PDB file of C-alpha atoms and ligand atoms in Angstrom:
ATOM      1  CA  MET K   1     -85.538  -4.450 -49.863  1.00 47.00           C
ATOM      2  CA  LEU K   2     -87.723  -5.388 -46.814  1.00 50.00           C
ATOM      3  CA  ALA K   3     -90.073  -6.966 -48.850  1.00 48.00           C
ATOM      4  CA  VAL K   4     -87.045  -9.105 -50.349  1.00 51.00           C
ATOM      5  CA  LEU K   5     -86.119  -9.594 -47.027  1.00 49.00           C
ATOM      6  CA  LEU K   6     -89.689 -10.737 -45.545  1.00 47.00           C
ATOM      7  CA  VAL K   7     -89.694 -12.819 -49.818  1.00 46.00           C
ATOM      8  CA  ALA K   8     -86.488 -14.311 -47.928  1.00 46.00           C
ATOM      9  CA  THR K   9     -86.875 -15.929 -45.075  1.00 47.00           C
ATOM     10  CA  SER K  10     -90.668 -16.207 -43.939  1.00 44.00           C
ATOM     11  CA  GLY K  11     -91.999 -17.567 -46.925  1.00 43.00           C
ATOM     12  CA  SER K  12     -93.127 -21.075 -46.520  1.00 46.00           C
ATOM     13  CA  SER K  13     -90.939 -23.789 -48.363  1.00 49.00           C
ATOM     14  CA  GLN K  14     -92.912 -23.815 -51.606  1.00 53.00           C
ATOM     15  CA  ASP K  15     -92.187 -19.721 -52.061  1.00 60.00           C
ATOM     16  CA  LYS K  16     -89.369 -19.187 -54.514  1.00 68.00           C
ATOM     17  CA  LYS K  17     -86.808 -16.971 -52.749  1.00 67.00           C
ATOM     18  CA  PRO K  18     -86.126 -14.341 -55.469  1.00 76.00           C
ATOM     19  CA  ALA K  19     -82.414 -15.839 -57.514  1.00 89.00           C
ATOM     20  CA  LYS K  20     -81.846 -11.533 -57.188  1.00 94.00           C
ATOM     21  CA  THR K  21     -83.018  -8.255 -57.393  1.00 96.00           C
ATOM     22  CA  GLU K  22     -82.244  -4.777 -59.578  1.00 96.00           C
ATOM     23  CA  GLU K  23     -82.197  -1.227 -57.587  1.00 96.00           C
ATOM     24  CA  ASP K  24     -81.163   1.643 -60.123  1.00 95.00           C
ATOM     25  CA  GLY K  25     -79.036  -1.051 -62.874  1.00 96.00           C
ATOM     26  CA  LYS K  26     -77.103  -3.124 -60.131  1.00 96.00           C
ATOM     27  CA  TRP K  27     -77.834  -6.892 -60.001  1.00 97.00           C
ATOM     28  CA  MET K  28     -77.851  -8.288 -56.230  1.00 97.00           C
ATOM     29  CA  THR K  29     -78.240 -12.102 -55.437  1.00 96.00           C
ATOM     30  CA  ALA K  30     -80.325 -12.516 -52.481  1.00 94.00           C
ATOM     31  CA  ASP K  31     -76.512 -13.246 -50.392  1.00 93.00           C
ATOM     32  CA  GLY K  32     -76.237  -9.175 -50.869  1.00 94.00           C
ATOM     33  CA  GLU K  33     -73.349  -9.913 -53.160  1.00 97.00           C
ATOM     34  CA  PRO K  34     -73.301  -8.052 -56.404  1.00 98.00           C
ATOM     35  CA  THR K  35     -74.310 -10.651 -59.849  1.00 98.00           C
ATOM     36  CA  TYR K  36     -74.891 -10.133 -63.681  1.00 97.00           C
ATOM     37  CA  ASN K  37     -78.146 -10.252 -65.686  1.00 97.00           C
ATOM     38  CA  ILE K  38     -78.037 -10.720 -69.336  1.00 96.00           C
ATOM     39  CA  THR K  39     -81.757 -10.394 -70.904  1.00 94.00           C
ATOM     40  CA  ALA K  40     -83.180 -12.760 -73.865  1.00 92.00           C
ATOM     41  CA  ASP K  41     -81.607 -11.212 -76.727  1.00 91.00           C
ATOM     42  CA  GLY K  42     -78.105 -11.377 -75.003  1.00 91.00           C
ATOM     43  CA  LYS K  43     -77.133  -8.000 -73.691  1.00 96.00           C
ATOM     44  CA  VAL K  44     -75.765  -7.297 -70.317  1.00 97.00           C
ATOM     45  CA  ASP K  45     -76.277  -5.150 -67.317  1.00 97.00           C
ATOM     46  CA  TRP K  46     -74.513  -1.861 -67.430  1.00 97.00           C
ATOM     47  CA  TYR K  47     -71.721  -2.776 -64.419  1.00 98.00           C
ATOM     48  CA  THR K  48     -70.919  -6.286 -66.510  1.00 98.00           C
ATOM     49  CA  TYR K  49     -70.193  -4.275 -69.527  1.00 97.00           C
ATOM     50  CA  SER K  50     -67.640  -2.540 -67.956  1.00 97.00           C
ATOM     51  CA  GLY K  51     -66.295  -5.162 -65.950  1.00 98.00           C
ATOM     52  CA  PHE K  52     -65.429  -6.245 -69.444  1.00 97.00           C
ATOM     53  CA  ARG K  53     -63.756  -3.083 -70.437  1.00 97.00           C
ATOM     54  CA  ARG K  54     -62.108  -2.854 -66.599  1.00 98.00           C
ATOM     55  CA  TYR K  55     -60.650  -6.742 -67.017  1.00 98.00           C
ATOM     56  CA  HIS K  56     -59.414  -6.515 -70.511  1.00 97.00           C
ATOM     57  CA  SER K  57     -57.610  -2.430 -69.051  1.00 98.00           C
ATOM     58  CA  GLU K  58     -56.596  -3.917 -65.853  1.00 98.00           C
ATOM     59  CA  CYS K  59     -56.063  -7.516 -65.573  1.00 98.00           C
ATOM     60  CA  HIS K  60     -55.893  -9.372 -68.962  1.00 97.00           C
ATOM     61  CA  VAL K  61     -52.169  -8.200 -70.150  1.00 97.00           C
ATOM     62  CA  CYS K  62     -51.502 -11.175 -66.800  1.00 97.00           C
ATOM     63  CA  HIS K  63     -54.531 -13.291 -66.858  1.00 98.00           C
ATOM     64  CA  GLY K  64     -55.111 -13.405 -70.486  1.00 97.00           C
ATOM     65  CA  PRO K  65     -58.254 -12.412 -72.317  1.00 96.00           C
ATOM     66  CA  GLU K  66     -61.693 -12.561 -71.614  1.00 96.00           C
ATOM     67  CA  GLY K  67     -60.750 -14.359 -68.114  1.00 96.00           C
ATOM     68  CA  GLU K  68     -59.321 -17.322 -70.437  1.00 96.00           C
ATOM     69  CA  GLY K  69     -56.042 -17.592 -68.529  1.00 96.00           C
ATOM     70  CA  SER K  70     -51.794 -17.073 -69.660  1.00 95.00           C
ATOM     71  CA  SER K  71     -48.689 -19.054 -69.160  1.00 92.00           C
ATOM     72  CA  TYR K  72     -48.237 -16.766 -66.666  1.00 92.00           C
ATOM     73  CA  ALA K  73     -50.942 -16.238 -64.273  1.00 96.00           C
ATOM     74  CA  PRO K  74     -55.131 -18.172 -64.180  1.00 96.00           C
ATOM     75  CA  GLY K  75     -57.540 -18.295 -65.570  1.00 98.00           C
ATOM     76  CA  LEU K  76     -59.989 -16.359 -63.404  1.00 98.00           C
ATOM     77  CA  VAL K  77     -62.675 -17.812 -65.084  1.00 98.00           C
ATOM     78  CA  GLU K  78     -62.008 -21.645 -64.213  1.00 98.00           C
ATOM     79  CA  SER K  79     -61.154 -19.559 -60.395  1.00 98.00           C
ATOM     80  CA  LEU K  80     -64.575 -17.955 -60.070  1.00 98.00           C
ATOM     81  CA  LYS K  81     -66.605 -20.914 -60.310  1.00 97.00           C
ATOM     82  CA  THR K  82     -65.021 -21.926 -57.344  1.00 97.00           C
ATOM     83  CA  MET K  83     -64.204 -18.286 -55.772  1.00 97.00           C
ATOM     84  CA  LYS K  84     -66.143 -16.613 -53.182  1.00 97.00           C
ATOM     85  CA  TYR K  85     -66.582 -13.205 -53.799  1.00 98.00           C
ATOM     86  CA  GLN K  86     -65.074 -12.109 -50.555  1.00 97.00           C
ATOM     87  CA  ASP K  87     -61.420 -13.980 -50.891  1.00 98.00           C
ATOM     88  CA  PHE K  88     -61.750 -12.859 -54.339  1.00 98.00           C
ATOM     89  CA  MET K  89     -62.177  -9.000 -53.266  1.00 98.00           C
ATOM     90  CA  ALA K  90     -59.054  -9.805 -50.797  1.00 98.00           C
ATOM     91  CA  VAL K  91     -56.756 -11.438 -53.315  1.00 98.00           C
ATOM     92  CA  VAL K  92     -56.776  -8.600 -55.268  1.00 98.00           C
ATOM     93  CA  ALA K  93     -56.486  -5.483 -53.285  1.00 98.00           C
ATOM     94  CA  GLY K  94     -53.708  -7.595 -51.122  1.00 98.00           C
ATOM     95  CA  GLY K  95     -52.349  -9.431 -53.710  1.00 98.00           C
ATOM     96  CA  ARG K  96     -50.585 -12.900 -52.861  1.00 97.00           C
ATOM     97  CA  THR K  97     -47.335 -14.862 -53.582  1.00 97.00           C
ATOM     98  CA  VAL K  98     -46.620 -18.369 -54.180  1.00 95.00           C
ATOM     99  CA  ASN K  99     -43.300 -19.570 -54.250  1.00 94.00           C
ATOM    100  CA  ARG K 100     -43.760 -22.602 -56.611  1.00 89.00           C
ATOM    101  CA  PRO K 101     -40.754 -24.661 -57.181  1.00 92.00           C
ATOM    102  CA  ASP K 102     -40.207 -23.430 -61.280  1.00 88.00           C
ATOM    103  CA  LYS K 103     -40.844 -20.069 -60.239  1.00 88.00           C
ATOM    104  CA  THR K 104     -42.289 -17.503 -57.532  1.00 91.00           C
ATOM    105  CA  SER K 105     -45.810 -16.340 -58.636  1.00 94.00           C
ATOM    106  CA  VAL K 106     -46.764 -13.246 -58.157  1.00 96.00           C
ATOM    107  CA  MET K 107     -50.326 -11.444 -58.301  1.00 98.00           C
ATOM    108  CA  PRO K 108     -50.033  -8.136 -57.500  1.00 98.00           C
ATOM    109  CA  ALA K 109     -51.784  -5.940 -54.593  1.00 98.00           C
ATOM    110  CA  LEU K 110     -54.414  -3.761 -56.221  1.00 98.00           C
ATOM    111  CA  GLY K 111     -55.627  -2.463 -53.331  1.00 98.00           C
ATOM    112  CA  ASP K 112     -54.242   1.598 -54.198  1.00 97.00           C
ATOM    113  CA  ASN K 113     -54.943   1.412 -57.674  1.00 97.00           C
ATOM    114  CA  VAL K 114     -58.618   3.460 -58.281  1.00 97.00           C
ATOM    115  CA  ASN K 115     -58.993   2.540 -61.073  1.00 96.00           C
ATOM    116  CA  VAL K 116     -59.269  -1.625 -60.539  1.00 98.00           C
ATOM    117  CA  MET K 117     -60.977  -0.466 -56.989  1.00 98.00           C
ATOM    118  CA  CYS K 118     -63.587   1.394 -58.121  1.00 98.00           C
ATOM    119  CA  TYR K 119     -64.345  -0.528 -60.275  1.00 98.00           C
ATOM    120  CA  LEU K 120     -63.732  -4.077 -58.916  1.00 98.00           C
ATOM    121  CA  ASP K 121     -67.983  -5.367 -58.512  1.00 98.00           C
ATOM    122  CA  ASP K 122     -67.476  -4.660 -62.142  1.00 98.00           C
ATOM    123  CA  ILE K 123     -64.811  -7.084 -63.125  1.00 98.00           C
ATOM    124  CA  TYR K 124     -66.222  -9.710 -60.303  1.00 98.00           C
ATOM    125  CA  VAL K 125     -69.455  -9.520 -62.492  1.00 98.00           C
ATOM    126  CA  TYR K 126     -68.170 -10.073 -65.469  1.00 98.00           C
ATOM    127  CA  LEU K 127     -65.752 -13.256 -64.861  1.00 98.00           C
ATOM    128  CA  LYS K 128     -68.467 -14.398 -62.662  1.00 98.00           C
ATOM    129  CA  ALA K 129     -71.216 -14.271 -66.066  1.00 97.00           C
ATOM    130  CA  ARG K 130     -67.829 -15.807 -67.670  1.00 97.00           C
ATOM    131  CA  ALA K 131     -67.519 -18.514 -64.959  1.00 97.00           C
ATOM    132  CA  ASP K 132     -71.280 -19.500 -65.208  1.00 96.00           C
ATOM    133  CA  GLY K 133     -71.188 -20.040 -68.818  1.00 95.00           C
ATOM    134  CA  ALA K 134     -73.799 -17.375 -69.372  1.00 95.00           C
ATOM    135  CA  LEU K 135     -70.897 -14.888 -71.527  1.00 94.00           C
ATOM    136  CA  PRO K 136     -69.898 -16.945 -74.535  1.00 90.00           C
ATOM    137  CA  ARG K 137     -66.448 -16.428 -75.168  1.00 91.00           C
ATOM    138  CA  GLY K 138     -65.011 -14.019 -78.473  1.00 87.00           C
ATOM    139  CA  SER K 139     -67.920 -11.530 -78.595  1.00 77.00           C
ATOM    140  CA  ARG K 140     -67.792  -8.326 -77.280  1.00 87.00           C
ATOM    141  CA  PRO K 141     -70.657  -7.341 -74.940  1.00 93.00           C
ATOM    142  CA  GLU K 142     -73.640  -5.378 -75.527  1.00 94.00           C
ATOM    143  CA  ARG K 143     -75.254  -3.293 -73.038  1.00 93.00           C
ATOM    144  CA  SER K 144     -78.829  -3.332 -72.444  1.00 90.00           C
ATOM    145  CA  GLY K 145     -78.989   0.501 -71.046  1.00 87.00           C
ATOM    146  CA  GLU K 146     -77.030   3.503 -70.303  1.00 94.00           C
ATOM    147  CA  LYS K 147     -75.114   4.013 -66.962  1.00 96.00           C
ATOM    148  CA  PRO K 148     -76.991   4.049 -64.345  1.00 97.00           C
ATOM    149  CA  GLU K 149     -77.118   7.568 -61.786  1.00 97.00           C
ATOM    150  CA  THR K 150     -76.050   5.374 -59.334  1.00 97.00           C
ATOM    151  CA  ALA K 151     -72.938   4.280 -61.373  1.00 97.00           C
ATOM    152  CA  ILE K 152     -72.033   8.752 -61.759  1.00 97.00           C
ATOM    153  CA  GLN K 153     -72.376   9.502 -58.450  1.00 97.00           C
ATOM    154  CA  ASN K 154     -70.036   6.594 -57.013  1.00 96.00           C
ATOM    155  CA  GLU K 155     -67.466   6.828 -59.438  1.00 96.00           C
ATOM    156  CA  LYS K 156     -66.959  10.571 -58.757  1.00 96.00           C
ATOM    157  CA  THR K 157     -67.089   9.778 -54.674  1.00 96.00           C
ATOM    158  CA  CYS K 158     -64.597   6.858 -55.404  1.00 96.00           C
ATOM    159  CA  MET K 159     -62.334   8.321 -58.220  1.00 93.00           C
ATOM    160  CA  GLY K 160     -61.753  11.416 -55.832  1.00 88.00           C
ATOM    161  CA  SER K 161     -63.025  14.102 -57.939  1.00 67.00           C
TER     162      SER K 161
HETATM  163  C1  LIG D 201     -49.131  -8.470 -62.635  1.00 94.65           C
HETATM  164  C2  LIG D 201     -49.588  -9.539 -63.072  1.00 94.65           C
HETATM  165  C3  LIG D 201     -50.928  -9.395 -62.881  1.00 94.65           C
HETATM  166  C4  LIG D 201     -51.883  -9.261 -62.761  1.00 94.65           C
HETATM  167  C5  LIG D 201     -52.129  -7.387 -63.622  1.00 94.65           C
HETATM  168  C6  LIG D 201     -53.589  -8.759 -62.385  1.00 94.65           C
HETATM  169  N1  LIG D 201     -53.162 -10.468 -61.764  1.00 94.65           N
HETATM  170 FE1  LIG D 201     -54.359 -11.856 -60.860  1.00 94.65          FE
HETATM  171  N2  LIG D 201     -52.563 -13.025 -60.275  1.00 94.65           N
HETATM  172  C7  LIG D 201     -51.295 -12.869 -61.111  1.00 94.65           C
HETATM  173  C8  LIG D 201     -51.244 -14.374 -60.571  1.00 94.65           C
HETATM  174  C9  LIG D 201     -49.334 -14.566 -61.065  1.00 94.65           C
HETATM  175  C10 LIG D 201     -51.582 -14.760 -59.984  1.00 94.65           C
HETATM  176  C11 LIG D 201     -51.349 -16.573 -59.441  1.00 94.65           C
HETATM  177  C12 LIG D 201     -50.932 -15.888 -57.421  1.00 94.65           C
HETATM  178  C13 LIG D 201     -50.873 -18.018 -57.334  1.00 94.65           C
HETATM  179  O1  LIG D 201     -49.708 -18.681 -58.148  1.00 94.65           O
HETATM  180  O2  LIG D 201     -51.088 -18.048 -56.866  1.00 94.65           O
HETATM  181  C14 LIG D 201     -52.874 -14.415 -59.398  1.00 94.65           C
HETATM  182  C15 LIG D 201     -53.501 -14.417 -58.966  1.00 94.65           C
HETATM  183  C16 LIG D 201     -54.805 -13.922 -59.213  1.00 94.65           C
HETATM  184  C17 LIG D 201     -56.216 -14.428 -58.144  1.00 94.65           C
HETATM  185  C18 LIG D 201     -56.217 -15.597 -57.604  1.00 94.65           C
HETATM  186  C19 LIG D 201     -56.781 -16.887 -58.634  1.00 94.65           C
HETATM  187  C20 LIG D 201     -56.846 -18.330 -57.901  1.00 94.65           C
HETATM  188  O3  LIG D 201     -57.599 -18.788 -58.789  1.00 94.65           O
HETATM  189  O4  LIG D 201     -56.364 -17.768 -56.757  1.00 94.65           O
HETATM  190  C21 LIG D 201     -57.528 -13.258 -58.444  1.00 94.65           C
HETATM  191  C22 LIG D 201     -58.769 -13.241 -58.037  1.00 94.65           C
HETATM  192  C23 LIG D 201     -56.879 -12.504 -59.461  1.00 94.65           C
HETATM  193  N3  LIG D 201     -55.049 -12.501 -59.785  1.00 94.65           N
HETATM  194  C24 LIG D 201     -57.491 -11.161 -59.566  1.00 94.65           C
HETATM  195  C25 LIG D 201     -56.817 -10.294 -60.654  1.00 94.65           C
HETATM  196  C26 LIG D 201     -57.557  -9.916 -60.892  1.00 94.65           C
HETATM  197  C27 LIG D 201     -59.362  -9.263 -61.183  1.00 94.65           C
HETATM  198  C28 LIG D 201     -56.987  -8.308 -61.535  1.00 94.65           C
HETATM  199  C29 LIG D 201     -56.641  -7.161 -62.180  1.00 94.65           C
HETATM  200  C30 LIG D 201     -57.773  -5.778 -61.454  1.00 94.65           C
HETATM  201  C31 LIG D 201     -55.752  -8.924 -61.621  1.00 94.65           C
HETATM  202  N4  LIG D 201     -55.810 -10.168 -61.179  1.00 94.65           N
HETATM  203  C32 LIG D 201     -54.124  -8.769 -62.799  1.00 94.65           C
HETATM  204  C33 LIG D 201     -50.953 -12.334 -61.689  1.00 94.65           C
HETATM  205  C34 LIG D 201     -51.952 -10.558 -61.855  1.00 94.65           C
END
């Protein structure tokens, strides 16, 4: 970690700051936010795969398949082209109600739902991969590896089992 920070802050302008780093199967941006990784043969990292599954069990009923949106709720693929990670987390946890002339639009607060919150980074990286155009529509992503040990441990702690 330290080595990475040094490269990022003290390098000359010719040094390339690493775009992302990996630890036990989890990919992070240089800004310390979770991100996805897709291999040359199109396989996704475990967290992105997990996010694909969780999105389709917790969000898709309102936000449409593959984050494409519905008549009821906005397409999150579009949202994540500009929405920041922190804002994404805040809206999902706290919800949002907007009164529009035609209807009242409600994003429920999901902060108490462990099936959402324990996997929210996963859902974020999946949607981010979709938003960046890295993961094409209409395919079930294949994962490149087994579930990381860190993910197994974090899940146990988060789910309280
Ligand atoms: C019961 C329906 C419903 C469910 C389930 C739901 N949402 Fe939403 N969500 C909405 C609606 C409606 C809005 C639009 C609120 C508004 O008008 O600003 C919204 C807005 C959002 C936004 C803000 C988008 C933007 O462009 O500002 C995010 C992010 C979001 N939802 C994420 C999620 C995630 C992630 C899940 C699953 C864990 C989820 N939502 C589940 C209905 C839902």
